[in-house]
Amino acid sequence: MTQALWIKNPLAILADNAEGGIVVKDDRIVETVRRGKQPVYSGGMDVVDASEHVVLPGLINTHHHFYQTLTRACPPALNKELFPWLKALYPIWAGLTPEHMALASRVAMAELLLSGCTSASDHHYLFPASLTNGIDIQVEEAARLGLRVTLTRGSMSLGEEDGGLPPQSTVQDDDTILTDSLRLIDRYHDAREGAMVQIALAPCSPFSVTPDLMRASADLARSKGVRLHTHLSETEDENEFCQQVFGMRPVDYLESVDWMAGDVWLAHGIYFTEQEIARLGRAGVGICHCPSSNMVLASGIAATLDLEAAGAPVGLGVDGSASNDGSNLIQEIRQALMIGRLKYGASRVTHWDALRWATKGSARCLGRDDIGTIQAGKQADLAMFKLDELRFSGAGDPLAALLLCGAHRADRVMVGGQWRVIDGEIPGLDLTELQQQHSKKAADLIKEV
Ligand code: ZN
């Protein structure tokens, strides 16, 4: 048993009645302390002076493609919209190997941690012959860095020869996909409170899998009690594709394959009608808003406030590093605030809204009630920022300053009661060496095509 820890008197904290800080014991928050009070907890306690820190619940990223850190600002894919962008990148991604995957995942997760992220979901859907164990590698890398993860076993089964978008060498047949999905759930999925690894099933998108695989994935996920994820309604092109191939719009398609349910969360969710938003809300389908990616590819702006008002959980995601091209979650919250204001007006989207999407909203998308808020009984997942850089000088409201002045690096990050970032560094990780290895592998991958 470890000694309890009082994170004392924060400069600001995103929690109710916790101005005096919080007490952490083992992997949980055991107490929030009111302003000017001492903890009720009576055992031995270490103290961290948080008077220079803004304390947030650990940030939660609900959509990413870790492998894409290898194709950032990739010349063949620059300045393109979604479909041509994908077609430029698929042949490069088809050459992924286990070593690529390990380095790419390590880079993405290190970036996430350093930006205050404590839980991340990755959507990995590429299983070429040279890389069949991508998720197994991610499990190892996440354990090494101590990041909490929901790893989604993605899939692509509709290749170019059958009217889909991806090249044939990147797709698998349904049996292979479902057998491997079952193996990963049985081997890694932890349904308990405080789980560090969960598995979900994630056919890539309507334009890369068959309706049969969507249905079979839903059946398997429900029989094993895991969640479902996919990309949906990201662009008008996708709406047209669904009309042409399936004779219906994406939300009708989702319903037709039995995916309109509370165990589903979708990446993007932009092109919905008012009626479709109401249907998604009634079903409790979660939406992961990906503002940077939606701006890079000029896809559109998600109707976050309308979706939430309809009852749909709204979370936040950095999306893959080929369309962001970073993995910085606190910066993504700033992007969500800005683009939200552009859509709805400055008084309707507040810093509280944007912070809620990246914490409580994201936790709901992942189906978790043990993370996402600072309350007694929840997991001790915390992101602590200092406002000591020039960009914050003169700032008034510390919580608003994080987003408005552009915080980009956490000073301390705790996951399940363990410090994973201290003084802005990840203990035990040589970032310079990682960066050298990763850059070299990225250059090799692009050269091979
Ligand atoms: Zn994506």
Short mmCIF file of N, CA and C and ligand atoms in Angstrom, two decimals, residues 63 65 231 268 319-320, ligand 1:
data_model
loop_
_atom_site.label_atom_id
_atom_site.label_comp_id
_atom_site.label_asym_id
_atom_site.label_seq_id
_atom_site.Cartn_x
_atom_site.Cartn_y
_atom_site.Cartn_z
N HIS A 63 -10.35 9.40 -30.24
CA HIS A 63 -10.13 8.92 -31.62
C HIS A 63 -8.73 9.31 -32.10
N HIS A 65 -5.16 7.60 -34.69
CA HIS A 65 -4.53 6.50 -35.43
C HIS A 65 -3.05 6.67 -35.16
N HIS A 231 -15.79 5.46 -38.24
CA HIS A 231 -15.87 6.82 -38.79
C HIS A 231 -17.26 6.96 -39.44
N HIS A 268 -16.07 11.93 -35.91
CA HIS A 268 -16.47 13.06 -36.77
C HIS A 268 -17.95 13.42 -36.66
N ASP A 319 -7.67 12.79 -33.66
CA ASP A 319 -7.66 12.04 -34.91
C ASP A 319 -6.22 11.70 -35.26
N GLY A 320 -6.04 11.02 -36.37
CA GLY A 320 -4.70 10.53 -36.72
C GLY A 320 -3.73 11.64 -37.00
ZN ZN B 1 -9.90 8.87 -38.00
#
